């Protein structure tokens, strides 16, 4: 069985908690937060520039790679707070004034892809994540999180910059949230006919079971009473 390729929202939150405790807490927290919220590829994160930020207008320009759809994303309120906290630390780094790169090392050099991989992996280990964490898992986590919120597939495609919607469908197709209430919705359908009876869809499976038991010569009167009672209680608690 292949290893899971995305982080859950709980795991992202755990990694963010560990980022707060890292030696470069402001930078690492901002890096993880923005990578998740904007679904950044590792190279997109490493190539973010100060000039891509518009804190006054609360927007971020994202230059997507792989012929992706580049666009402006809104900046969230808490995200702006995290960015400002990092910028306060960043401006004290050697050579920071001459650099347009958003994420710098302690020595004022732009973070490389390899270093970002290392940061995310180390934070994942500290957070006791069961799978090996890497930056692209944050991008996938973003896609699944948006799908779990019922966001339209086309909008997710544009948000993540996918040029082909087939790459986006993985999030909505694997989203268990879309199956929530699928059996409950059957109760609202028109009655269906089964072996000459008009029965509601909610108890269709029970009626089929009862008929099979009757054919086998099993007395089902008491069983039916128990099932109807259970269904009635379930209806009141739904």
C-alpha angles and dihedrals in degrees: 000000000000121000118261109264101204139054122237119237089251090055091049089052090050091051090050089052090053090047089059088060098046122109088249095040100155093049097041094046092050091046095052094041095051093042090055100040094047098034093236125188111227092254091049090054093047091049097052111126133201087241089061089065124086103179092172092053091036094231138124124205111219120198102205121211130217091050088299127161108273114208148148118272125199115248116231120232096246090042090058089052090052092048092050091049090053093045090055089057094038095058090062093058120104111265093005093126091060095046126085094190114112099213117051136173122241087268094056095256122131114262112255125222089250092053092050090051089052093049094051093044093050092048090049091054092049089050090052092238109179094223129055104267123221135163097262089060087065089055091051090045088057092052094049092045091054091047090051088056090056095250114167115262093234091053091050088050091055093042093054093039096239112169090197121047090212087078090054098047091070089074098050095037092053094042109116090192091075089064094054111120093008092133093039090057090060089071090068094057126099116273114271129216118241121174091339095312129113107224135164119253091240092069099031094108091049093051091052090050092050092052092051090051092049091052088053090054095249118150103237102172095102092039091053091052091053092047094048090049091050092048091049092052090047091053091054093051099043 
